[in-house]
Coordinates of C-alpha atoms in Angstrom, one line a residue:
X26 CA 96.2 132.7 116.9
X27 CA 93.1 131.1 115.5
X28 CA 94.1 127.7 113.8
X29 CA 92.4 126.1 111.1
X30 CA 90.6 123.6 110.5
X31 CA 92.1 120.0 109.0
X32 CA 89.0 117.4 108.2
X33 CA 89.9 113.5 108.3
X34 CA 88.4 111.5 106.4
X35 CA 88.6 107.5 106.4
X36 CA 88.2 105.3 103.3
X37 CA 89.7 102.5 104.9
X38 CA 86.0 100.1 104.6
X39 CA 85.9 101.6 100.9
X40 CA 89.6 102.4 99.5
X41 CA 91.2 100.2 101.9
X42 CA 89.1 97.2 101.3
X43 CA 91.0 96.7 97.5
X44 CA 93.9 95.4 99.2
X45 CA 94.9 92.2 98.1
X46 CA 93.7 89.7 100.7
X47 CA 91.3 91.4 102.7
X48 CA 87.6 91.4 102.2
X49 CA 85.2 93.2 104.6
X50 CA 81.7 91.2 105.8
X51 CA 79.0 93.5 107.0
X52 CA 80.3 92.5 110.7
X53 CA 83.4 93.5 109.5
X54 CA 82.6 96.7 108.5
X55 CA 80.0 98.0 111.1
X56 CA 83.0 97.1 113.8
X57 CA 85.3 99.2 111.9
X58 CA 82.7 101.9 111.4
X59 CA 82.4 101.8 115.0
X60 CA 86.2 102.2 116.1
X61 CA 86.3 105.4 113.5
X62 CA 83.3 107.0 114.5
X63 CA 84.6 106.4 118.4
X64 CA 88.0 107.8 117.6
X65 CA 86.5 111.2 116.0
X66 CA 86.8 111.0 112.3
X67 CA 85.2 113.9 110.7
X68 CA 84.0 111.3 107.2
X69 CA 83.8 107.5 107.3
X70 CA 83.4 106.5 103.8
X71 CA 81.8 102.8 103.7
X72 CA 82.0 101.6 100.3
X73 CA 80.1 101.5 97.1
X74 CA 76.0 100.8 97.7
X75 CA 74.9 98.9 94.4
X76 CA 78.3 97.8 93.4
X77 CA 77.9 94.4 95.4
X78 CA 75.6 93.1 98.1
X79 CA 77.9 93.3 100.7
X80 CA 78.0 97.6 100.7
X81 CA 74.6 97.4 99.6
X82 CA 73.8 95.7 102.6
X83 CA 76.0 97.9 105.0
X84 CA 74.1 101.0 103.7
X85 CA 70.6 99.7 104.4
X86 CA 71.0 102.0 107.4
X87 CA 73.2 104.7 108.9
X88 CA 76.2 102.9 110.7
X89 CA 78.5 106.3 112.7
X90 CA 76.6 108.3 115.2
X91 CA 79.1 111.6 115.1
X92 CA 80.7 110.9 111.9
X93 CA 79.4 111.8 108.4
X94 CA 78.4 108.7 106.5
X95 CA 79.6 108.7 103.3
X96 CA 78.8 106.6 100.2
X97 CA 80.9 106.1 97.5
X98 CA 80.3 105.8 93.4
X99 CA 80.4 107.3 90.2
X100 CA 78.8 110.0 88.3
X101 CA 76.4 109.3 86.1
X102 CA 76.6 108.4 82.9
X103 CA 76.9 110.6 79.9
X104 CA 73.7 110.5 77.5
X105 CA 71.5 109.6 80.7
X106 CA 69.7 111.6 82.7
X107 CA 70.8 112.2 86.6
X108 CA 66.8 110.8 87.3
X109 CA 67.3 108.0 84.9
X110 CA 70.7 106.4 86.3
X111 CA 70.3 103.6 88.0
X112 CA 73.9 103.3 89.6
X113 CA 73.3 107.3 91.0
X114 CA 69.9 106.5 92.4
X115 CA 71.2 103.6 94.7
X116 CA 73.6 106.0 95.8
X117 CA 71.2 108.8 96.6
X118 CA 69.1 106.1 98.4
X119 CA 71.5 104.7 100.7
X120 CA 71.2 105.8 103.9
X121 CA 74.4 108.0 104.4
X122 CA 74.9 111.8 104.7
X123 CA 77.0 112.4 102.3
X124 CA 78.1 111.2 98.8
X125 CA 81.8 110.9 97.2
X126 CA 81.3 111.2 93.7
X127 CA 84.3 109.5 91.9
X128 CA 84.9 111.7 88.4
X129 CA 87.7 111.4 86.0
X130 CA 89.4 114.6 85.2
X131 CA 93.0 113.4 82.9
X132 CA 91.2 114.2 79.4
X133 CA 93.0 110.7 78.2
X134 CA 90.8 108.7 80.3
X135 CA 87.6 110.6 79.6
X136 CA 88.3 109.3 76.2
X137 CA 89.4 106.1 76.7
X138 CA 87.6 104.8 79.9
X139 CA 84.4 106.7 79.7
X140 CA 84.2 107.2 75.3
X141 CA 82.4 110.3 75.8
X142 CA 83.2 113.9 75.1
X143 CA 85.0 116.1 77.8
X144 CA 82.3 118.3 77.9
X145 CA 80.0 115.2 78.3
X146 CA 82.3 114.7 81.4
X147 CA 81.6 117.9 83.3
X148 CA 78.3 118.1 82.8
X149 CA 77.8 114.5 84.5
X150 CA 80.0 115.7 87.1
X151 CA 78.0 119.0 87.4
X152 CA 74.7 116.8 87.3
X153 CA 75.6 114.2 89.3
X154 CA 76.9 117.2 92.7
X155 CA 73.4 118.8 91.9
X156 CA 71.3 115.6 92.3
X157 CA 73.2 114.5 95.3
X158 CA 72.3 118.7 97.0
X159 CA 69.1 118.0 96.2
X160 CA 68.5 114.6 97.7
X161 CA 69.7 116.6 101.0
X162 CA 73.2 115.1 100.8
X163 CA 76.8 117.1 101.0
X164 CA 78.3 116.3 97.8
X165 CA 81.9 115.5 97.3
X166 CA 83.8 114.7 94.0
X167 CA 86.8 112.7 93.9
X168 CA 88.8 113.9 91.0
X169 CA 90.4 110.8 89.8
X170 CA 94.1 110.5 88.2
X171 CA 93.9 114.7 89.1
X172 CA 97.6 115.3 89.0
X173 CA 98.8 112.8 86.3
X174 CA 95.5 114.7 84.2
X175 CA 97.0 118.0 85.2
X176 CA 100.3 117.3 84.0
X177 CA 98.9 116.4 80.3
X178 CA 96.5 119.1 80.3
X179 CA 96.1 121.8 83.1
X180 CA 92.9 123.5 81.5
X181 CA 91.2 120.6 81.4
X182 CA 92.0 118.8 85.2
X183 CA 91.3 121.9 86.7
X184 CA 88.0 122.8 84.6
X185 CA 86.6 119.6 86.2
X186 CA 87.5 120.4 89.5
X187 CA 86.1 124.1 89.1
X188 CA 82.9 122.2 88.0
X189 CA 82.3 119.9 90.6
X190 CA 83.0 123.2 93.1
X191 CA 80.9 125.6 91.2
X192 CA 78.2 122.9 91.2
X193 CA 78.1 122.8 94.9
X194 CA 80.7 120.2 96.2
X195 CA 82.0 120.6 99.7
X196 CA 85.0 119.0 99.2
X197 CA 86.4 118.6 95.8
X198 CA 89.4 115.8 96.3
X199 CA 92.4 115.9 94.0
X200 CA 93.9 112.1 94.0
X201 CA 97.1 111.1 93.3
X202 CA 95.2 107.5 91.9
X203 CA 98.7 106.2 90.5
X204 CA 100.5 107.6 93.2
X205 CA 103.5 108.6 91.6
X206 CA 103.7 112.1 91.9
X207 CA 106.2 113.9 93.8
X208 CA 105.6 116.6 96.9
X209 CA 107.0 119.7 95.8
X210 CA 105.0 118.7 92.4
X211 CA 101.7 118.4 94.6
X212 CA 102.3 121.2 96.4
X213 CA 102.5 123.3 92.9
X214 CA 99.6 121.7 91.4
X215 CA 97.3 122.7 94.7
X216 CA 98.6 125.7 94.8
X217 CA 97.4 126.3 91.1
X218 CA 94.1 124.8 91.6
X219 CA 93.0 127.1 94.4
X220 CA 94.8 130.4 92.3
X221 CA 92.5 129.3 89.4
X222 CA 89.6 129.4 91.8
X223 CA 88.7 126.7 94.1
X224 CA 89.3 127.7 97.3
X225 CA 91.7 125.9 99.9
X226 CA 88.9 125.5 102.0
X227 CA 87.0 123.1 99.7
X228 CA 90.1 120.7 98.4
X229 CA 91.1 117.7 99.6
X230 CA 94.0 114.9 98.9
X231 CA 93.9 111.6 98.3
X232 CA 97.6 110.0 97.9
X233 CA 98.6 106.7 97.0
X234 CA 102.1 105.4 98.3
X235 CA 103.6 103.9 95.6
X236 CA 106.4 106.4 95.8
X237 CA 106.6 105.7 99.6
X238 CA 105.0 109.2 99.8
X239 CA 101.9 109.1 100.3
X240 CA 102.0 111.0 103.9
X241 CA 104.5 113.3 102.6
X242 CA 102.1 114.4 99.5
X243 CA 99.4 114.7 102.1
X244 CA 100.9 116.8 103.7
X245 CA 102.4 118.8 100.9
X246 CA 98.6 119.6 100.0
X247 CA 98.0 120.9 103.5
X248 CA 100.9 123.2 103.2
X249 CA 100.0 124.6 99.8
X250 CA 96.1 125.3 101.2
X251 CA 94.2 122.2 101.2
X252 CA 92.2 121.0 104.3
X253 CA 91.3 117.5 103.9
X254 CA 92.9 114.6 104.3
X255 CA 91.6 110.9 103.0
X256 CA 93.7 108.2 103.7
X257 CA 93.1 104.4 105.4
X258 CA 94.1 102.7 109.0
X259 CA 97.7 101.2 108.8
X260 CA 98.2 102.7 105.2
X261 CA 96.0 99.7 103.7
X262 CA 95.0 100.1 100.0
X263 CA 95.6 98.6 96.9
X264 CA 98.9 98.2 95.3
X265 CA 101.7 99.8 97.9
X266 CA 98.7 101.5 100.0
X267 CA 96.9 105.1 100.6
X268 CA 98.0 107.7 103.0
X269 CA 98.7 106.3 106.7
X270 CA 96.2 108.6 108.9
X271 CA 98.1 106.8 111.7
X272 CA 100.5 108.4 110.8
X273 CA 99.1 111.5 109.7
X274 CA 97.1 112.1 112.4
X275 CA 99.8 112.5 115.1
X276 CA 101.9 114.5 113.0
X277 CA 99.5 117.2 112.4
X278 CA 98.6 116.9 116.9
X279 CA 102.2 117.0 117.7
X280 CA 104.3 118.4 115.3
X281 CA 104.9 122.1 116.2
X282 CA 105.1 123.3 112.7
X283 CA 101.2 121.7 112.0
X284 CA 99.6 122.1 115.6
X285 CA 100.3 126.1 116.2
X286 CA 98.5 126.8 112.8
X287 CA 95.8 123.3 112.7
X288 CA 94.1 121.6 114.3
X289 CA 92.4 118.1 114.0
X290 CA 88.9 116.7 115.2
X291 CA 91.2 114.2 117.7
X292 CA 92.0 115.8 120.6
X293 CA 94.7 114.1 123.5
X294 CA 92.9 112.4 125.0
X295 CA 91.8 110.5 121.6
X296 CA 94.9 110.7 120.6
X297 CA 96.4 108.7 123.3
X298 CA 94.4 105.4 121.7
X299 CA 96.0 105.7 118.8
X300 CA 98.4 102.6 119.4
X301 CA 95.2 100.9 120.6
X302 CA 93.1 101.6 117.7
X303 CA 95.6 100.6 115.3
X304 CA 96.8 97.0 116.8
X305 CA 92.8 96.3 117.3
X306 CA 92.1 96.9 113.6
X307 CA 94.9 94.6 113.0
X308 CA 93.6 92.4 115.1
X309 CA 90.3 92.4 113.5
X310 CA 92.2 92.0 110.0
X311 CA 93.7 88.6 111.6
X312 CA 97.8 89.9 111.1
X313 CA 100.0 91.1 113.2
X314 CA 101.0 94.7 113.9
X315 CA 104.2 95.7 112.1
X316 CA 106.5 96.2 114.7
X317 CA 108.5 99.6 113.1
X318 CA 105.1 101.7 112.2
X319 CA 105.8 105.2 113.3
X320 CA 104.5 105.9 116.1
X321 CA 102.2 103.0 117.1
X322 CA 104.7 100.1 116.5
X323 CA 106.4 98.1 119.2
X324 CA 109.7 99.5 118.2
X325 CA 108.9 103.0 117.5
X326 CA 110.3 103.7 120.7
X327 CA 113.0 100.8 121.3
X328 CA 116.3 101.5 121.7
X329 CA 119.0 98.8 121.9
X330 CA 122.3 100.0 121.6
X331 CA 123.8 100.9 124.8
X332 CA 125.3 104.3 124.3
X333 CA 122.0 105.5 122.9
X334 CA 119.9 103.1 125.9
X335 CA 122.6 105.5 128.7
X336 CA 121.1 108.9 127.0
X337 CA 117.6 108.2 126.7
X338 CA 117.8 106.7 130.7
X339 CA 119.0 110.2 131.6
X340 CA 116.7 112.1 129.1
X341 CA 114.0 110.5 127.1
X342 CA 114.4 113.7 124.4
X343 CA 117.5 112.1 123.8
X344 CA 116.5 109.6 120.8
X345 CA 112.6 110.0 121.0
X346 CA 110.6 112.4 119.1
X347 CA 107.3 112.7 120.8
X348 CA 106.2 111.3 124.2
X349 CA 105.1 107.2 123.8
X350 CA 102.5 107.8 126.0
X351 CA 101.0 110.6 123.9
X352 CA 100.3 108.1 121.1
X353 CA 99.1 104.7 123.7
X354 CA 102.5 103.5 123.2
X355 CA 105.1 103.2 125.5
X356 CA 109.4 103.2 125.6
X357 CA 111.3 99.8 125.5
X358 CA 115.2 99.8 126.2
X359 CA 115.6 96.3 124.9
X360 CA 118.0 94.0 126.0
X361 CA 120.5 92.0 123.8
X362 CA 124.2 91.6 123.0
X363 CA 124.7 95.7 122.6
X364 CA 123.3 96.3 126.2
X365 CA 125.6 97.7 129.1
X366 CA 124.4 96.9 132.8
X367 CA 122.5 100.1 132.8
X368 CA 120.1 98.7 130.7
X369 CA 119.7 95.3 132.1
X370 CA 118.7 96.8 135.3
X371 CA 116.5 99.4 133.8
X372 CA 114.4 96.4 132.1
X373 CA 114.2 94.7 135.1
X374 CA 113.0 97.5 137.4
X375 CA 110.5 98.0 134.9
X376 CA 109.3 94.9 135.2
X377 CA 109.3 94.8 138.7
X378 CA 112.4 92.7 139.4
X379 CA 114.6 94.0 141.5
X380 CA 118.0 93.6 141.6
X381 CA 121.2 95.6 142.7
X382 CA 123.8 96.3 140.3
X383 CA 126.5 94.6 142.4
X384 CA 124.3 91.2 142.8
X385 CA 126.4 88.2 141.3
X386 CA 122.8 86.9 139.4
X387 CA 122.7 90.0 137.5
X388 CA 126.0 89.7 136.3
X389 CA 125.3 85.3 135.5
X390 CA 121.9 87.1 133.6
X391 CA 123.8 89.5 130.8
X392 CA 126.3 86.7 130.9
X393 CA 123.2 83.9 129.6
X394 CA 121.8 86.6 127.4
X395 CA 124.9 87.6 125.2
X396 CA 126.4 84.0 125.1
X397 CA 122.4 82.8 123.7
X398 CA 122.3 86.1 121.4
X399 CA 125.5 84.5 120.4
X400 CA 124.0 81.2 119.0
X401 CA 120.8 82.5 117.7
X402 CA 118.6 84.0 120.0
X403 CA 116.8 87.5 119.5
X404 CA 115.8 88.4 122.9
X405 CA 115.0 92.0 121.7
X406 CA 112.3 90.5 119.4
X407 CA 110.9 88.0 122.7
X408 CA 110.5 89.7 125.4
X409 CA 108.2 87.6 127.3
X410 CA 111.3 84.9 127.1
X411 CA 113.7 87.1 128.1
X412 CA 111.3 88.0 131.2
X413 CA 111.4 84.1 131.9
X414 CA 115.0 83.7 131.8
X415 CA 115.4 86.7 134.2
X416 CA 113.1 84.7 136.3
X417 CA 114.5 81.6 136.3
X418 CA 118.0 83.2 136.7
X419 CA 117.1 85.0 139.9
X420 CA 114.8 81.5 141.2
X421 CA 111.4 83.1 141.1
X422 CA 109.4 80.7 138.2
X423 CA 107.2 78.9 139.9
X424 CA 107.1 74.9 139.0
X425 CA 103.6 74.7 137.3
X426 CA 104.9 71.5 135.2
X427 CA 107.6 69.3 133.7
X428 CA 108.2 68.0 130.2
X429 CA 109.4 64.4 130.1
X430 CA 109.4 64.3 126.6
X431 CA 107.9 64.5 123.3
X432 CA 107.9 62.4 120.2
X433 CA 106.3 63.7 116.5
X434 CA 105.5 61.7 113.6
X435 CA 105.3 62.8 110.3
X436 CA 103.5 60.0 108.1
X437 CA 103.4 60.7 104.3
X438 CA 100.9 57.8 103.2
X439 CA 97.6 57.3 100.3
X440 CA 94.4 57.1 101.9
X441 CA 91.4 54.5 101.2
X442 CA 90.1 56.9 98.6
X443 CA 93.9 56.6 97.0
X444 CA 94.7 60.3 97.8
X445 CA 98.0 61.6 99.0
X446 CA 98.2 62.8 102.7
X447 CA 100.5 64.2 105.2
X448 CA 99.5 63.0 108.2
X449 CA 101.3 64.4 111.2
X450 CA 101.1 63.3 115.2
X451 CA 102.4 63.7 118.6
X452 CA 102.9 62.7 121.5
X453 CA 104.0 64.9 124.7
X454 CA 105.1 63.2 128.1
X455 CA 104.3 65.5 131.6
X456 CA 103.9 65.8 135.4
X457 CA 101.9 67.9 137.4
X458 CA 102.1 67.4 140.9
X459 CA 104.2 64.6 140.6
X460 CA 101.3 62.7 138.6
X461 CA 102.5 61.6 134.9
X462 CA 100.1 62.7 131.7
X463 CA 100.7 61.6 128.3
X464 CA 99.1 63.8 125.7
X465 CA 98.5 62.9 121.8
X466 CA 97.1 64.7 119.4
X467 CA 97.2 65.1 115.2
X468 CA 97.4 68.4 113.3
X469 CA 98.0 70.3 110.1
X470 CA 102.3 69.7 110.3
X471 CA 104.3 68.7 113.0
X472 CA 104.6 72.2 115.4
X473 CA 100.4 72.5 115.2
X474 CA 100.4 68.7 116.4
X475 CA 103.0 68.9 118.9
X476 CA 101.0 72.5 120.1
X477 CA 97.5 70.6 120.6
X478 CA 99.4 68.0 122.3
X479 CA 101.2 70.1 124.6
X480 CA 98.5 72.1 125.5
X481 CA 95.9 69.1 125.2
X482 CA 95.8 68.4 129.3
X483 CA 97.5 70.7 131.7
X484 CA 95.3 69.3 134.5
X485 CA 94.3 72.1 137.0
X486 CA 95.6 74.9 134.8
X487 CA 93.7 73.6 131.6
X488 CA 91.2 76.0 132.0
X489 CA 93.8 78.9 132.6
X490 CA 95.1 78.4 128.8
X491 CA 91.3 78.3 127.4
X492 CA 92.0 81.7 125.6
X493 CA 95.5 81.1 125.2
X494 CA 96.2 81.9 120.7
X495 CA 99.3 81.5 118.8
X496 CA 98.9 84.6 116.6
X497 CA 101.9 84.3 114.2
X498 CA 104.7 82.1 113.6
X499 CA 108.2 82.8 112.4
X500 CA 110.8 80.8 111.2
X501 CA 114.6 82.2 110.9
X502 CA 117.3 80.1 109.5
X503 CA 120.7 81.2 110.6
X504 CA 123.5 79.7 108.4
X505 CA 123.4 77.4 105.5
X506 CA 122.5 73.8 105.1
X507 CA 119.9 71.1 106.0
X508 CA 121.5 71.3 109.6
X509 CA 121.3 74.8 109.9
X510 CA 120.4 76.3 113.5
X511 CA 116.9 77.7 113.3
X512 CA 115.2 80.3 115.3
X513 CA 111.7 79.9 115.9
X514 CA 109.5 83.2 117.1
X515 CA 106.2 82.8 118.4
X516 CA 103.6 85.7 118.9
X517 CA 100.7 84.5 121.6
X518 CA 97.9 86.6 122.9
X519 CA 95.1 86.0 125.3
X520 CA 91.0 87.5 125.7
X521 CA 92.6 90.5 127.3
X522 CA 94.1 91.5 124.2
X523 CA 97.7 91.2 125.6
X524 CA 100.0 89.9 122.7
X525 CA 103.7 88.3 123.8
X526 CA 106.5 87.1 121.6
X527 CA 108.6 83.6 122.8
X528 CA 112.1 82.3 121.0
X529 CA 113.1 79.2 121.1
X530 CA 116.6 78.0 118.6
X531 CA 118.0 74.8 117.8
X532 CA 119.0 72.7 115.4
X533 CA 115.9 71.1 114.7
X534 CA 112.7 72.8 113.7
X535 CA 110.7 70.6 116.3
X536 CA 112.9 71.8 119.3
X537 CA 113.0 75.3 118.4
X538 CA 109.3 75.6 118.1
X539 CA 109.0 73.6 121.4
X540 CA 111.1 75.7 123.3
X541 CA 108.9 78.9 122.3
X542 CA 105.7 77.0 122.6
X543 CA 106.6 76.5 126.5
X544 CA 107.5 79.8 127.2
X545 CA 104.5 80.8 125.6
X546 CA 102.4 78.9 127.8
X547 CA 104.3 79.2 131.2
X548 CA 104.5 83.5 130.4
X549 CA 100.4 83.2 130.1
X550 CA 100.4 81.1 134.0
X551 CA 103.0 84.3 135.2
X552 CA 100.7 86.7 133.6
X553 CA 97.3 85.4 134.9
X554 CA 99.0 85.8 138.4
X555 CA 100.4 89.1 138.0
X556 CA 103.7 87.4 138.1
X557 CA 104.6 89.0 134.3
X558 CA 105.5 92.7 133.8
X559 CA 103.4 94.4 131.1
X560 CA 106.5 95.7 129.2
X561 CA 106.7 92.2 127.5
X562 CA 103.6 92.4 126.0
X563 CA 102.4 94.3 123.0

């Protein structure tokens, strides 16, 4: 059976880059045009050339060597000539293969947004495919606000994508812009586009997920005929986002009922650096991966309870969908206060401990880890810790250093220039070798002093802890009051790209944050000896 084709297309440097807190520089976005074009996407849409000097800058030259470079804009404008538009000759210019034309096509905002006639509209649409053919570029339309226009007037939506098809498009896109439209009403509406003429072959879908539905309209489009799919890395975009390809992707590779009719531009092999390419580009945006993604996340394939931890021991089909490994990622059976024996053991093997199921330690470890699950701790959420304690329960931590203590000061005070400042210190007490070091250091609040401090002179395993990062910081408070017990996580990661979570709970903020800030330091020592199993870090 011959399948067909399904053509992924990436707006994550272009769409992606309106949401709220992120803002692409050049660097940023030849990386990221790099780790698309790498992975296999068919279009890499880079942004707007002429709308700021950023995107005008990218496009000063082509940026994906197997990838079609595409630029984005508008049509021209209506009472100007194609020849005579500024904003569509910067787009013709840029160096890119291709052009996205974006083209409104709900009559109300031809009216309102552009004040010109709808006739005025398809003929700059019409104009603007023609100019872009005969500059040597494929021409694409995005029709904007497609199914909310189709909705208020059928004739009209679809008369505009006709046109930019008749014209010459190769792909004319039909874009759920507000993102509110249903699948089964996407599905209807393709299916009525391509029955009035434009074939399945040239239509693509662009869904926003305000609805939370953004992959499931994408994929309603692909089931009613159309074959390309836009959509942005991790589901970024403005608002609630655009269509997850991370998510997309693997569904259409894996899923029986996509892969024996379609196929994709990724094959396995691609595929399995799917978990990789999504944690770097969060890497790159400086946050940290979200931990129940489908598919890529650290908990897509976690299981804690311990009935369902027994099944998927004896059969991984049990409670996982796909194979980890299929996507880069790979099966956890976390342990906590819902875990059997079974599961302890199983953790531990996999980390390379090993231990019999009658040995008295094992026993004294599930004991430690449900009676400190029981005041506070999440070991399922830190597993580098949890690898520590299993350590230091079976005697095999080696005894890099001591803490004698540590003292922080938090000084709220005016300075010469009369300004009020927060001034915060510490001061951290260790030995190494028996020979005593005293550490002080100031920061921006009391855990980033106490973290210089700590990490200020470790003697002859300073320079082991050079690339050590505290990546993210989380704070949990776990009953009421201004004496509540806190729980402190702390995500680390090195220059190998290895990320770890720590714990540490108390009463006091200080402590708490302490506690995960040395586990976070003596897990980096393990791991730079081979002494830490992989499993604890994402």
């Amino acid at each position: 059976m011959t399948r067909e084709k399904i053509y992924l297309f990436d707006t994550t440097l272009r769409d992606g880059q309106q949401t709220p807190g992120i803002d692409f520089s050049v660097e940023d976005k030849i990386a990221i045009a790099a780790m698309l074009d790498d992975f296999g996407f068919d279009y890499v849409e880079g942004g707007y050339p002429g709308a700021n000097p950023t995107d005008t800058a990218f496009f000063a030259q082509k940026r994906t060597n197997r990838a079609s470079f595409v630029a984005f804009g508008m049509t021209k404008r209506a009472g100007v000539s194609a020849s005579n538009d500024p904003g569509l000759a910067q787009l013709l210019q840029a160096k890119s293969d291709a052009v996205c034309f974006v083209a409104k096509s709900w009559d109300y905002h031809v009216k309102v947004a552009l004040g010109c006639s709808n006739e005025e509209n398809l003929d700059s649409i019409r104009e603007s495919v023609e100019a872009a053919i005969a500059a040597g570029k494929a021409a694409m339309v995005d029709c904007e606000h497609f199914f909310d226009g189709y909705k208020a007037n059928p004739d009209y939506a679809v008369a505009c994508a006709r046109t930019a098809y008749e014209a010459g498009a190769r792909w004319v896109v039909l874009c759920d812009t507000n993102g509110g439209t249903q699948p089964p009403e996407v599905g209807a509406i393709v299916a009525a586009v391509i029955a009035a003429g434009v074939p399945g072959s040239a239509l693509g879908i662009h869904a926003h997920n305000d609805t939370g539905q953004a992959v499931a309209n994408s994929l309603a489009a692909i089931e009613a005929g159309a074959r390309q799919i836009q959509g942005t890395l991790n589901g970024i975009g403005e608002r609630c986002g655009n269509a997850n390809l991370v998510t997309l992707i693997p569904t259409l590779c894996l899923k029986e009922t996509y892969a024996e009719r379609f196929e994709t531009a990724i094959d396995r092999e691609k595929l399995a650096g799917l978990t990789r390419l999504s944690h770097a580009f969060d890497e790159l945006l400086n946050r940290s991966p979200e931990h129940q993604a489908p598919y890529v996340g650290a908990s897509a394939f976690a299981t804690k309870a311990g009935i369902h931890a027994s099944a998927l021991l004896k059969d991984p089909r049990t409670y996982e969908h796909v194979d980890p490994a299929s996507v880069g990622n790979f099966r956890k059976v976390m342990v906590s206060d819902q875990g059997g024996k079974a599961n302890f053991i199983n953790e531990l093997k996999r980390r390379g401990i090993a231990v019999e199921k009658d040995d008295p330690r094992l026993d004294r470890l599930i004991s430690i880890v449900k009676e400190r699950e029981a005041t506070g701790y999440a070991y399922e959420g830190a597993d580098a810790s949890f690898e520590l304690l299993a350590h230091r329960t079976l005697g095999t931590v080696p005894d890099f250093f001591s803490i004698d203590g540590f003292r922080v000061m938090v000084e709220r005070r005016f300075d010469a220039n009369g300004h009020l400042k927060t001034v915060s210190e510490a001061v951290v007490k260790l030995a190494i070798d028996g020979e005593r070091v005293m550490s002080v250091a100031e920061g921006d609040g009391p855990v980033n002093a106490l973290d210089i401090a700590l990490r200020k002179d470790l003697g002859k395993y300073q320079a082991e802890i050079g690339d050590l990062e505290l990546t993210d910081y989380k704070v949990r408070i776990l009953n009421g009051g201004t004496e509540a017990i806190t729980r402190v996580l702390i995500e680390s990661g090195d220059a190998t790209g290895v990320r770890w979570w720590t714990v540490g709970v108390s009463e006091n903020i200080i402590d708490a944050s302490f506690q995960a800030l040395m586990d976070s330091i003596v897990y980096k020592l393990m791991k730079n000896r081979q002494l830490a199993g992989k499993i604890a870090a994402e």
